Coordinates of C-alpha atoms in Angstrom, one line a residue:
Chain A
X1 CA 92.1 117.7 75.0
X2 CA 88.4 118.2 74.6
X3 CA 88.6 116.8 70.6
X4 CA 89.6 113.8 71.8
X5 CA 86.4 112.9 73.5
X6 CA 84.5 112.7 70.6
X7 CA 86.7 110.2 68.6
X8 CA 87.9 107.6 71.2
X9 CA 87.0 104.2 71.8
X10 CA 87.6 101.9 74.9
X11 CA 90.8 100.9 73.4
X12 CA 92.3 103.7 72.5
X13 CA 91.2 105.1 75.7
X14 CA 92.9 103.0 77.6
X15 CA 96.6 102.5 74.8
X16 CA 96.7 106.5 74.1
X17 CA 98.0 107.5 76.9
X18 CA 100.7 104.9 76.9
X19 CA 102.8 106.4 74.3
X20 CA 104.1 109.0 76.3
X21 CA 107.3 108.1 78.1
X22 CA 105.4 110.4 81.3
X23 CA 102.5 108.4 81.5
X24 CA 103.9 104.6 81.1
X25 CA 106.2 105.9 84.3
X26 CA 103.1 107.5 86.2
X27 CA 100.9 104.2 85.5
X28 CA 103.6 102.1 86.8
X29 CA 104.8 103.7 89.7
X30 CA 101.1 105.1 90.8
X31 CA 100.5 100.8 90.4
X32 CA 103.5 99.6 92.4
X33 CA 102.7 102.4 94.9
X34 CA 99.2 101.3 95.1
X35 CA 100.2 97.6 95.5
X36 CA 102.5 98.6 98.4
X37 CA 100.4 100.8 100.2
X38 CA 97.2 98.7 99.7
X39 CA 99.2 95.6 101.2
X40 CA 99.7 97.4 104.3
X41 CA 96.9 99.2 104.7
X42 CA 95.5 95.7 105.5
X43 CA 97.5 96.1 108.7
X44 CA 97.0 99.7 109.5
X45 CA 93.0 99.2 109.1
X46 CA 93.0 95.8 111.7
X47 CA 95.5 97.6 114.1
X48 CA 93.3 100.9 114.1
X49 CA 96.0 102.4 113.7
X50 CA 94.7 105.5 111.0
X51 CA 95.4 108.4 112.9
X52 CA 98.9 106.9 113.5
X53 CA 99.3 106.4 109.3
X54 CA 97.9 110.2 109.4
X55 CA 100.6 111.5 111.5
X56 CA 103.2 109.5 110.3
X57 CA 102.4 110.2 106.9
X58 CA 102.6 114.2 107.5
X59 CA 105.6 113.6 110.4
X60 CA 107.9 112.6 107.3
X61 CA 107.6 116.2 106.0
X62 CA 110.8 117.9 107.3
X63 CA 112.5 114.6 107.1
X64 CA 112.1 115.0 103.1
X65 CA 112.4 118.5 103.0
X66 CA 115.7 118.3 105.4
X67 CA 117.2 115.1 103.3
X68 CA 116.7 117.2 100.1
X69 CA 118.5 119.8 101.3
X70 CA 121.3 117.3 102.5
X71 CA 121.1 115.3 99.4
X72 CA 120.4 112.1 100.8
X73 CA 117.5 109.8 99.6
X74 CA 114.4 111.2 100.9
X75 CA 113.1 108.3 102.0
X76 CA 116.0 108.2 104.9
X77 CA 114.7 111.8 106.2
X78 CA 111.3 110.4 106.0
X79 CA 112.0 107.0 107.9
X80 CA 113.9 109.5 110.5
X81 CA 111.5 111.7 111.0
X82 CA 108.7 109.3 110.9
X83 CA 109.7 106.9 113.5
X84 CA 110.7 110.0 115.3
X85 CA 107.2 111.0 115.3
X86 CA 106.1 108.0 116.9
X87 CA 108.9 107.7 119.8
X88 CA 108.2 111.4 120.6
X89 CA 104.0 110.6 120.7
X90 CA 104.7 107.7 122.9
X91 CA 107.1 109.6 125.3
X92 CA 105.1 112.7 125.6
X93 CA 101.9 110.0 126.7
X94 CA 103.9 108.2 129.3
X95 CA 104.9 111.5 130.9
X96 CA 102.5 113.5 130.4
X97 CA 98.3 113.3 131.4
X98 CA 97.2 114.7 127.8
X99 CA 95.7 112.1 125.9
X100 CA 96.9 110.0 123.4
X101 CA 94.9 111.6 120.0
X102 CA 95.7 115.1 121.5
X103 CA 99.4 114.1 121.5
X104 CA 98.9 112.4 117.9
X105 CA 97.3 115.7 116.7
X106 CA 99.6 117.5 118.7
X107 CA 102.9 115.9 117.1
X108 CA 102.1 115.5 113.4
X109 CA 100.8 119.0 113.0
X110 CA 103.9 120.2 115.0
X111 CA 106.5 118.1 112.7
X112 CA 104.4 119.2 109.5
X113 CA 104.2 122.7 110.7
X114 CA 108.5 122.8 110.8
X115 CA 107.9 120.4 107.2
X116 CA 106.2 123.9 105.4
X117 CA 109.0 126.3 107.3
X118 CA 112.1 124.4 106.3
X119 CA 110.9 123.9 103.0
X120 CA 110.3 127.7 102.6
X121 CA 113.5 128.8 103.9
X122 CA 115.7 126.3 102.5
X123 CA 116.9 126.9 99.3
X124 CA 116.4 124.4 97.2
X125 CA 114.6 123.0 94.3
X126 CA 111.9 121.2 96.4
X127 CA 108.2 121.3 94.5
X128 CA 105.9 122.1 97.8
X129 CA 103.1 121.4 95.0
X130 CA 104.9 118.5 94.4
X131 CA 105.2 117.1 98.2
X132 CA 101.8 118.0 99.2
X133 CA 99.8 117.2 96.4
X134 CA 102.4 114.5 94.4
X135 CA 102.7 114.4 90.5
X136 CA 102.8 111.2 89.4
X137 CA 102.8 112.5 86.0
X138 CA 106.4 114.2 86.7
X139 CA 108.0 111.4 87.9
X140 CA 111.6 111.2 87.2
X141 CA 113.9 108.6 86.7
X142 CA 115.9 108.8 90.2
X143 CA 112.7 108.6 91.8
X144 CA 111.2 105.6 89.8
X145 CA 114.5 103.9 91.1
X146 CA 114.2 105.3 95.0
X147 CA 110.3 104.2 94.8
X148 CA 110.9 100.8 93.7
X149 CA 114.0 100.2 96.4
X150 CA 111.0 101.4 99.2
X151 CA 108.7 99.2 98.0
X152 CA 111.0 96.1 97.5
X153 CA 111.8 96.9 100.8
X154 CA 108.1 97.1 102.0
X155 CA 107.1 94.1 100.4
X156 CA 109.6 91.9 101.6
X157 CA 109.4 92.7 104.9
X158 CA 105.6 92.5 105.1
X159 CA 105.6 89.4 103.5
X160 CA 107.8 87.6 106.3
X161 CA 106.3 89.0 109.0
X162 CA 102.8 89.1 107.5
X163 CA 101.7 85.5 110.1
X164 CA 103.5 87.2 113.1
X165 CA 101.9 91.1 112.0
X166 CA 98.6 89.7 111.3
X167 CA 98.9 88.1 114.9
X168 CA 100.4 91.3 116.7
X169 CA 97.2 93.2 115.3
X170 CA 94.7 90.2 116.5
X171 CA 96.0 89.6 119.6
X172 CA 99.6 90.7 120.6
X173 CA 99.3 88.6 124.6
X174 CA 99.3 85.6 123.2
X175 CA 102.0 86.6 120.4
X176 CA 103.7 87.9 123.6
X177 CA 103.4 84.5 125.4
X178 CA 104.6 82.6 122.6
X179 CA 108.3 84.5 122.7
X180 CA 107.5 86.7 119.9
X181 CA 109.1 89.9 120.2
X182 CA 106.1 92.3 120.3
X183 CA 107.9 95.8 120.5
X184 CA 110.2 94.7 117.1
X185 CA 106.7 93.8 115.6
X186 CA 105.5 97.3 116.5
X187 CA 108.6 99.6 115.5
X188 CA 108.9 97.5 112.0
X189 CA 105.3 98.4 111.5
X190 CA 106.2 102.0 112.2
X191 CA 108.9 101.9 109.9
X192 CA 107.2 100.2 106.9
X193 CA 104.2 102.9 107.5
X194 CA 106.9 105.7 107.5
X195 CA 108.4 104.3 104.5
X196 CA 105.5 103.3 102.6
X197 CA 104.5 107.2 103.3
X198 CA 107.5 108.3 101.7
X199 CA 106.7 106.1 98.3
X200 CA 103.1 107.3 98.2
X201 CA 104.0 110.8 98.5
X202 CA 105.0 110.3 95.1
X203 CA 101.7 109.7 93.9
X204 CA 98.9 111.4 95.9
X205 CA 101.0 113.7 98.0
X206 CA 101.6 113.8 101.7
X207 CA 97.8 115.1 102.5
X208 CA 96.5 112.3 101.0
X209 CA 98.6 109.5 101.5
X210 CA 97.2 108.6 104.5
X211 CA 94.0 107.3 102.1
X212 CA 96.4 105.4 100.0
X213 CA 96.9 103.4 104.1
X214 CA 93.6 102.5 105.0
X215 CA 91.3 102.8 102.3
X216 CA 92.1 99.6 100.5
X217 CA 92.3 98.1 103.7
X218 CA 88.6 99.3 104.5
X219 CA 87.3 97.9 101.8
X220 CA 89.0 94.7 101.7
X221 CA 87.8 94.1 105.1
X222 CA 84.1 94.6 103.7
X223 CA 84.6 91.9 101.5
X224 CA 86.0 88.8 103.4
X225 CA 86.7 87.2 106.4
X226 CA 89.6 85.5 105.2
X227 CA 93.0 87.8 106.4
X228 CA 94.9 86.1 103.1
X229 CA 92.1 87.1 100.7
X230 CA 91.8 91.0 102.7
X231 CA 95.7 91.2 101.4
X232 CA 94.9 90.4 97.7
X233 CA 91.9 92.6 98.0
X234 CA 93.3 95.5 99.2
X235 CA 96.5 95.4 97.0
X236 CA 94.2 94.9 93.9
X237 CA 91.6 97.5 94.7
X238 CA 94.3 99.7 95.3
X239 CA 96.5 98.9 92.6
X240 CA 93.6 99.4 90.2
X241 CA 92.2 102.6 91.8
X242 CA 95.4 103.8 90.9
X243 CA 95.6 103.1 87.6
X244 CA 92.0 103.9 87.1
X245 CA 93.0 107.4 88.6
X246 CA 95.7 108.0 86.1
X247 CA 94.0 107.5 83.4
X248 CA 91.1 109.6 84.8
X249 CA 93.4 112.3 85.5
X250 CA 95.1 112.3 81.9
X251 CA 91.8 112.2 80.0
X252 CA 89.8 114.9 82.0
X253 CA 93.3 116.9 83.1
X254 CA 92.0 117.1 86.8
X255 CA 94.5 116.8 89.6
X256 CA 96.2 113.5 89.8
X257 CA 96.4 112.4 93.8
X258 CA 92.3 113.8 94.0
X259 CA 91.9 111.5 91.0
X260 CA 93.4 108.5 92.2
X261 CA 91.8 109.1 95.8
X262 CA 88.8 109.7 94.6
X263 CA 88.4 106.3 92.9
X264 CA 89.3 104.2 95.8
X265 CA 87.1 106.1 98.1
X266 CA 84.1 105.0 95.3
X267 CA 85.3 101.8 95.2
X268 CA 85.0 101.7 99.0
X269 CA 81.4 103.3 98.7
X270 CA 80.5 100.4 96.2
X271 CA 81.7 97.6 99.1
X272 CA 79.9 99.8 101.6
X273 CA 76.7 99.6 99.6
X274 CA 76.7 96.0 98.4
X275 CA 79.6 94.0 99.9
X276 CA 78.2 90.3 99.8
X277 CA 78.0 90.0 103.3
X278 CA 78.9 92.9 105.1
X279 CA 77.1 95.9 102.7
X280 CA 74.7 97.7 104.4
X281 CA 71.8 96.8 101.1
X282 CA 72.7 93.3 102.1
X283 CA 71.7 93.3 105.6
X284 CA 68.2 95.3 105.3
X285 CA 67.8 92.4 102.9
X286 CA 68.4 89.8 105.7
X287 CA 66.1 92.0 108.1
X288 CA 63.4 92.0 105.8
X289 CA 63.8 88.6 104.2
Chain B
X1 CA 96.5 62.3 124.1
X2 CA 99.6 64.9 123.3
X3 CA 103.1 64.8 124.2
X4 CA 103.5 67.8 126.6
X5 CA 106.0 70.2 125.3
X6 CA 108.4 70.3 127.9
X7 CA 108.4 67.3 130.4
X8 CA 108.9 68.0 133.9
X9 CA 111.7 66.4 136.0
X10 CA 111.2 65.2 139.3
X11 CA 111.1 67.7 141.5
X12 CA 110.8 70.8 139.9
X13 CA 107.1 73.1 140.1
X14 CA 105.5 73.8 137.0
X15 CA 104.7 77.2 138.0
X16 CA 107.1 78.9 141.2
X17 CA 106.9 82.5 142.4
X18 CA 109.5 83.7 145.2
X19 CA 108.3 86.7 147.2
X20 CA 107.6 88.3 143.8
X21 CA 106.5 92.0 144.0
X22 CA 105.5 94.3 141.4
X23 CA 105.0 97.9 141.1
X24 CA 103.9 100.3 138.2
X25 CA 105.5 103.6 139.0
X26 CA 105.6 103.2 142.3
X27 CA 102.3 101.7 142.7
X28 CA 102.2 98.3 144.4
X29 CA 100.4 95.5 142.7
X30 CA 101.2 92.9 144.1
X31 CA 103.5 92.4 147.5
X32 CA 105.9 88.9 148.2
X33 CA 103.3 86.6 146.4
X34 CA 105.0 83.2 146.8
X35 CA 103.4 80.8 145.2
X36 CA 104.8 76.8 144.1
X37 CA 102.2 74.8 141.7
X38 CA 103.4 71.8 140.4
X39 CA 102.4 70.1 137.7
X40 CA 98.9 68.6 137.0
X41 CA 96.3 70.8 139.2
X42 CA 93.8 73.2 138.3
X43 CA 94.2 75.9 140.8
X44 CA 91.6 79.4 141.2
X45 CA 93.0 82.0 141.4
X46 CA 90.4 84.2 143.6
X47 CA 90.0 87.8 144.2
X48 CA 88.2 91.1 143.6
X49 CA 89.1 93.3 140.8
X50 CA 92.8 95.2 141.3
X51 CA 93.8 92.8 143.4
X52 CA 96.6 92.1 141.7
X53 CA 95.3 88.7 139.8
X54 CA 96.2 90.1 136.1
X55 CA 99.2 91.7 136.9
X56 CA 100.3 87.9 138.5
X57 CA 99.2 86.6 135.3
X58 CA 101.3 89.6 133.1
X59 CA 104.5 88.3 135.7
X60 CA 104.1 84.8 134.7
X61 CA 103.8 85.6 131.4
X62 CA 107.1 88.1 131.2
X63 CA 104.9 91.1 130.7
X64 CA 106.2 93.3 133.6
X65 CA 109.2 92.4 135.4
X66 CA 109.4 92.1 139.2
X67 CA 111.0 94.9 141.0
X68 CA 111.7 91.9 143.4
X69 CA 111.5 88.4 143.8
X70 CA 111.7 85.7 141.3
X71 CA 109.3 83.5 138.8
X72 CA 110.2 80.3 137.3
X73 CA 107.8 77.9 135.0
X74 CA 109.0 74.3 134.4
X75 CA 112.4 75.8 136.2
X76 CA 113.1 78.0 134.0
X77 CA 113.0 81.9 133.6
X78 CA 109.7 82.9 132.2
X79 CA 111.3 84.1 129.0
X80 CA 113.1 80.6 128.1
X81 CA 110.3 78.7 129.4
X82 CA 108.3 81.2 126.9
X83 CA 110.2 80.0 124.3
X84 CA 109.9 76.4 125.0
X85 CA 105.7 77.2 124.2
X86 CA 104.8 76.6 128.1
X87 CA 102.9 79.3 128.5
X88 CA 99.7 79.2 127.0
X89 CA 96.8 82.6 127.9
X90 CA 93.0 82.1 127.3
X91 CA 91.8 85.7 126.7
X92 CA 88.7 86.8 128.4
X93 CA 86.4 87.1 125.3
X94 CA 85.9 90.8 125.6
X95 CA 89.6 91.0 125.2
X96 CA 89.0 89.4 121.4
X97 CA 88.8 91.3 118.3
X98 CA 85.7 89.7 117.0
X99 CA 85.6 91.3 113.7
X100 CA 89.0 90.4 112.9
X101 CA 89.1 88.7 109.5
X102 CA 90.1 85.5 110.8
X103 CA 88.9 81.6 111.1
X104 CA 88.2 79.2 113.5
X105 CA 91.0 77.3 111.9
X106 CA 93.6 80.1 111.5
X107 CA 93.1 81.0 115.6
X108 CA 94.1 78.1 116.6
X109 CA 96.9 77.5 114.2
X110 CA 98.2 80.5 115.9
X111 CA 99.0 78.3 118.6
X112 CA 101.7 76.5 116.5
X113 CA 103.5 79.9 115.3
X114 CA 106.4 79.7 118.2
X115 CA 107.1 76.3 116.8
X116 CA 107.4 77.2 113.0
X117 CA 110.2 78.5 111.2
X118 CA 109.9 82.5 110.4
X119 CA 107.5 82.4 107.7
X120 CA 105.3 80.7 109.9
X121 CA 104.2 78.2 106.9
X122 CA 102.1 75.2 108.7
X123 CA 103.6 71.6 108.5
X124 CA 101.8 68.4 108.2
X125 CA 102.3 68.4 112.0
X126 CA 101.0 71.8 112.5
X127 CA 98.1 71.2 110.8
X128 CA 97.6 67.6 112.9
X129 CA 97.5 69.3 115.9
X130 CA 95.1 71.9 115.0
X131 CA 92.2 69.3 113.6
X132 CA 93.1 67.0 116.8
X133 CA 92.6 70.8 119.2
X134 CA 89.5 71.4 117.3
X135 CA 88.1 68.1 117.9
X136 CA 89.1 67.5 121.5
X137 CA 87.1 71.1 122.1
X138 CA 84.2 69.5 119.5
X139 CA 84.6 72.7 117.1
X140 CA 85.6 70.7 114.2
X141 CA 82.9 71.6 112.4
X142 CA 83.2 75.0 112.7
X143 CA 87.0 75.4 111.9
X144 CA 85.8 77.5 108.6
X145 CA 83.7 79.7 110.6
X146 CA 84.8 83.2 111.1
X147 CA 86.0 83.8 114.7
X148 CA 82.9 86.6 114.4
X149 CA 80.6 84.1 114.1
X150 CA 81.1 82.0 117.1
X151 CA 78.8 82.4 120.3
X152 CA 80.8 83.5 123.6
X153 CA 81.2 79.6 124.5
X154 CA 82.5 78.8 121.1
X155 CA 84.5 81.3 120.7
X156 CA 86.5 80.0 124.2
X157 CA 86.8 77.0 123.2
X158 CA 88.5 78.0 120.0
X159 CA 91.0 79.8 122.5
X160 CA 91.6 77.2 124.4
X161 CA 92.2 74.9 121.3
X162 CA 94.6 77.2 120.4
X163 CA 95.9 76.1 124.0
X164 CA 95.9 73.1 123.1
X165 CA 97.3 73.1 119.9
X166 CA 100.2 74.9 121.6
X167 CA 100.6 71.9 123.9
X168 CA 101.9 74.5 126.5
X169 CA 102.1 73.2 130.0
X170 CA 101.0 75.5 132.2
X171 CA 97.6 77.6 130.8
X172 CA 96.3 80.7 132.5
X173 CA 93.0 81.1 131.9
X174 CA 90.9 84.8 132.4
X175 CA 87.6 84.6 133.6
X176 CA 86.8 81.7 131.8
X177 CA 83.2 80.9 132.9
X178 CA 81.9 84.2 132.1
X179 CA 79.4 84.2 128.9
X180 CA 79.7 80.8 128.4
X181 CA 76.4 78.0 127.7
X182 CA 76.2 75.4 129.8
X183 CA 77.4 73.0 126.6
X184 CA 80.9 74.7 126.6
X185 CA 80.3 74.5 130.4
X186 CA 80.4 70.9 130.8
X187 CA 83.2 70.6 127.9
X188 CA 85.7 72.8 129.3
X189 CA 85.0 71.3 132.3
X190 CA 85.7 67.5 131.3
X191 CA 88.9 69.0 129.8
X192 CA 90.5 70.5 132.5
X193 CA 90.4 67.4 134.5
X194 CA 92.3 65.6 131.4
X195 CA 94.8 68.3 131.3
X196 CA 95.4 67.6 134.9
X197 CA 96.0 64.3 134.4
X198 CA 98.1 64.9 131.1
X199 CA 100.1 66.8 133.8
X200 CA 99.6 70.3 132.9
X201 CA 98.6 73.5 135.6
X202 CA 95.7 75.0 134.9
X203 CA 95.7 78.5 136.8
X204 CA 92.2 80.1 136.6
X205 CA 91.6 83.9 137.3
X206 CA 87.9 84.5 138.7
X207 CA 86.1 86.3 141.2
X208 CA 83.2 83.6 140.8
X209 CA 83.3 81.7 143.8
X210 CA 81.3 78.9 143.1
X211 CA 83.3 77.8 140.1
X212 CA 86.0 77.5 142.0
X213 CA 84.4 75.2 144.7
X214 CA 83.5 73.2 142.0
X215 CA 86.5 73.2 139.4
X216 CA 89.5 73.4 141.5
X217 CA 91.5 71.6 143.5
X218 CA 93.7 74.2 144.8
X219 CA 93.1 78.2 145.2
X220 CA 95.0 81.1 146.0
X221 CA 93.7 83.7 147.7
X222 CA 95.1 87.2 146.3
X223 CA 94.9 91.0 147.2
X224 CA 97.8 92.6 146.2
X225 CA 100.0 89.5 147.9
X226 CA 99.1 85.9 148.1
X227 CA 96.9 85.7 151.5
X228 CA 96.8 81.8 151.3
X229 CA 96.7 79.1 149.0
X230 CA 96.0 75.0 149.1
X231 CA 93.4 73.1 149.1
X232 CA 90.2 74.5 148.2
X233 CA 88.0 73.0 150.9
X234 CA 91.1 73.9 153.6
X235 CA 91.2 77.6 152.2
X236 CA 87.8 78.4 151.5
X237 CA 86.9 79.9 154.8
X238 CA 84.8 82.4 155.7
X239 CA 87.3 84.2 157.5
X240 CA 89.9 83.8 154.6
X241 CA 87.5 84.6 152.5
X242 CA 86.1 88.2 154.1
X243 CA 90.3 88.8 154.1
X244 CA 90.4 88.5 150.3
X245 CA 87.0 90.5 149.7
X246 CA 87.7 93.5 151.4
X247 CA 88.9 92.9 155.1
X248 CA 92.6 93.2 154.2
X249 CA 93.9 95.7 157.1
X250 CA 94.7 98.8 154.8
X251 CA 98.1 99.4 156.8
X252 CA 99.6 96.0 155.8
X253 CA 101.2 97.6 152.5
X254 CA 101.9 101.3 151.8
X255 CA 98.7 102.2 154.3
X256 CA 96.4 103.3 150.7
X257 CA 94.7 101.5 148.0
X258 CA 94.7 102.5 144.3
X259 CA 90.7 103.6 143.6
X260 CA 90.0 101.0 141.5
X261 CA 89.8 98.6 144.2
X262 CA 86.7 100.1 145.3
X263 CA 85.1 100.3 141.6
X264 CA 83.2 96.6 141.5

């Protein structure tokens, strides 16, 4: 591919790679999956829940490996197994005295650990490259269709509960005192994190999905103090870091889910730096006026 | 002046607690508190820290369930009178997520979510009784601030606009006089004399002693079971008073005291 560099323009840059039947479907699942994940990354970053997206996002492992092997959708092993995770977390708190990110740590390596076991002593056709790492660039038709049924799904339900969510993360006693049911709030979380997991597996892979979660979110937050514009942020930055990544990926043939992680985590590093209110160039400037 | 949201009939307490009792794992926290308020008082709610004054706040509000005994607000079970919006919590300000990407405006509009429809999208009327929360608590101006950017006084009147805007009938208020200036001082309390008279109870956690001499009408003395409420010049003895802080005979309940009792 290195001939290429010295002949291409912007354009062509950018229209090239979309003559391949491989890349139009990478660009536009990597985007969708972006969109979905950045959208609730918004909540995961405001909840603090991180480590939870971590563990959830490797807790869906066997779930995959196990609905492979049963030839289900995936993404019913991975909604199992990730709310699974979670209910097992919060029992083994409640009854036990270890604390809760020693449980956290405890569970998802655990469930990830059995994840790499069944998947090497199951015979199938499962990729481990493929689950760990994702290949957006070997996308297949059947999993276009799953991807977009998850992230429908995702959307939607964000979207109606996105005034009672935002106000679960804020401050979930007075949600409480109002009649809303808290607890529903908190598992449908869970399961859109477990399921958004499964959809961004596709792109970056399971070890890095959980950047995909709260990246996007991160920077978003840098940016405003308005919650409505922290959702367009986030899915825009993320939507775009994916695409961005694609491209990268093609062009330079690096690793896809590095690429596409790599650009949000700059794009993040740019808010950090000069984010109008909140980057930390801006306030040495208010110090020293 | 607000329509409260729901009347009370003649009769019936705004807030009544029968002999309620709670226990976490076997833990008492609070022992047959019986308690009747009815409506239009502002009554302190007065004792040291674990003595059982947030989990009676967590009963009212439905948060833990009495392993005996029996709370009704507006004569109803907590959960229906929940639904009816009667219930409204001021969060002690270290309770507050201050960095959370949200405004003045948006805050208190969260006080109208348990009467919208699931999407939660604001009506004229919504929107009405958010400008007239944030003017009766004089942050009108500041409804596009971030919640961030609010001092500690602000920032509680924004809560209890949210209150407000909720036009719930009975409001339980945490420590409310802590951090606040003097302005916000005065404000809050000039309002909670016209919520008493717009009939709503006004039940105000504190260990601070001299707010409650000056704010309330009633108070009820608490350590881990209501020692004695009424009047706040008939209650506020010295010997009631020594009961509440510390000379509570440690055989009266299970003969020991969770640790924390002994913390502040």
């Amino acid at each position: 591919m290195i001939h290429i560099f010295t002949s291409i323009t912007p354009a062509s840059w950018l229209i090239e790679p979309l003559s391949h039947d491989f890349m139009r479907r990478a660009l536009m699942v990597s985007a969708l999956v972006g969109a979905v994940c950045g959208l609730l990354s918004c909540f995961m970053t405001l909840k603090g829940w991180a480590l939870m997206g971590d563990a959830v996002s490797h807790a869906v492992m066997p779930g995959v490996v196990v609905a492979y092997a049963l030839g289900l959708p995936f993404s019913i092993g991975a909604f199992v197994f990730g709310v699974g995770s979670v209910a097992l977390i919060g029992f083994i708190k409640q009854k036990s005295r270890v604390k809760e990110d020693t449980v956290i740590g405890l569970v998802f390596t655990g469930f990830f650990a059995l994840g790499l076991v069944l998947v090497s002593k199951i015979k199938s056709n499962i990729d481990l490259m493929h689950i760990l790492f994702g290949s957006p660039l070997g996308t297949s038709l059947s999993d276009i269709h799953q991807t977009i049924t998850i992230s429908a799904i995702v959307v939607i339900t964000l979207l109606i509960f996105r005034r009672d969510l935002m106000l679960y993360c804020f401050d979930p006693t007075h949600a409480r005192s109002i009649g809303i049911n808290t607890g529903l709030l908190h598992y449908l979380l869970l399961s859109m994190l477990s399921l958004a997991a499964v959809a961004g597996l596709q792109t970056v892979g399971i070890i890095l999905v959980v950047s995909m979660l709260i990246t996007p979110g991160a920077t978003a937050y840098l940016l405003t103090d308005r919650f409505d514009r922290m959702n367009i942020l986030a899915v825009t930055s993320s939507a775009i870091s994916s695409i961005v990544g694609v491209y990268i990926s093609y062009w330079s043939d690096i690793e896809t889910g590095g690429s596409i992680v790599l650009v949000q985590t700059l794009i993040f590093l740019l808010a950090f730096l000069f984010a109008p209110r909140y980057g930390i160039l801006k306030l040495q400037n208010s110090i020293n006026p | 002046m607000d329509a409260l949201n729901p009347q009370l009939g003649n009769g019936t307490y705004r807030i009544e607690a029968d002999q309620v009792c709670v226990d976490y794992n076997g833990t008492v926290a609070l022992f047959d508190a019986s308690l009747r308020l009815k409506g239009g008082c502002i009554c302190g709610l007065v004792g040291m820290n674990g003595a059982g004054k947030s989990t009676f706040f967590k009963a009212l509000m439905g948060f833990v369930r009495p392993s005996r005994g029996n709370i009704r607000i507006n004569g109803l079970e907590v959960h229906k009178a929940q639904r009816d919006q009667a219930v409204a919590y001021v969060p002690q300000n270290e309770g507050i997520d201050c960095s959370f990407p949200v405004r003045v405006w948006d805050v208190v509009m969260m006080g109208r979510y348990g009467s919208m429809n699931l999407l939660r999208i604001p009506r004229e009327s919504d929107r009405k009784a958010v400008w007239h929360a944030l003017e009766r608590v004089e942050l009108i101006e500041y409804r596009k601030r971030p919640i961030g950017e609010l001092s500690g006084g602000q920032r509680k009147r924004a809560f209890l606009a949210r209150a407000i805007a909720q036009r719930a009938s009975v409001l339980l208020l945490d420590e409310p006089f802590s951090g606040v200036d003097v302005r916000t001082e005065k404000l809050m309390s000039e309002l909670f004399i016209q919520f008493k008279n717009e009939g709503r109870t006004i039940l105000i956690s504190t260990h601070d002693l001299s707010h409650v001499r000056d704010f309330c009408d009633l108070v009820v003395l608490i350590n881990k079971t209501v020692l004695a409420y009424g009047e706040t010049s008939k209650i506020f003895t010295t010997e009631n008073l020594t009961m509440t802080f510390g000379g509570m005979p440690p055989d009266l309940l299970s003969g020991q005291t969770p640790p924390e009792e002994f913390s502040t």
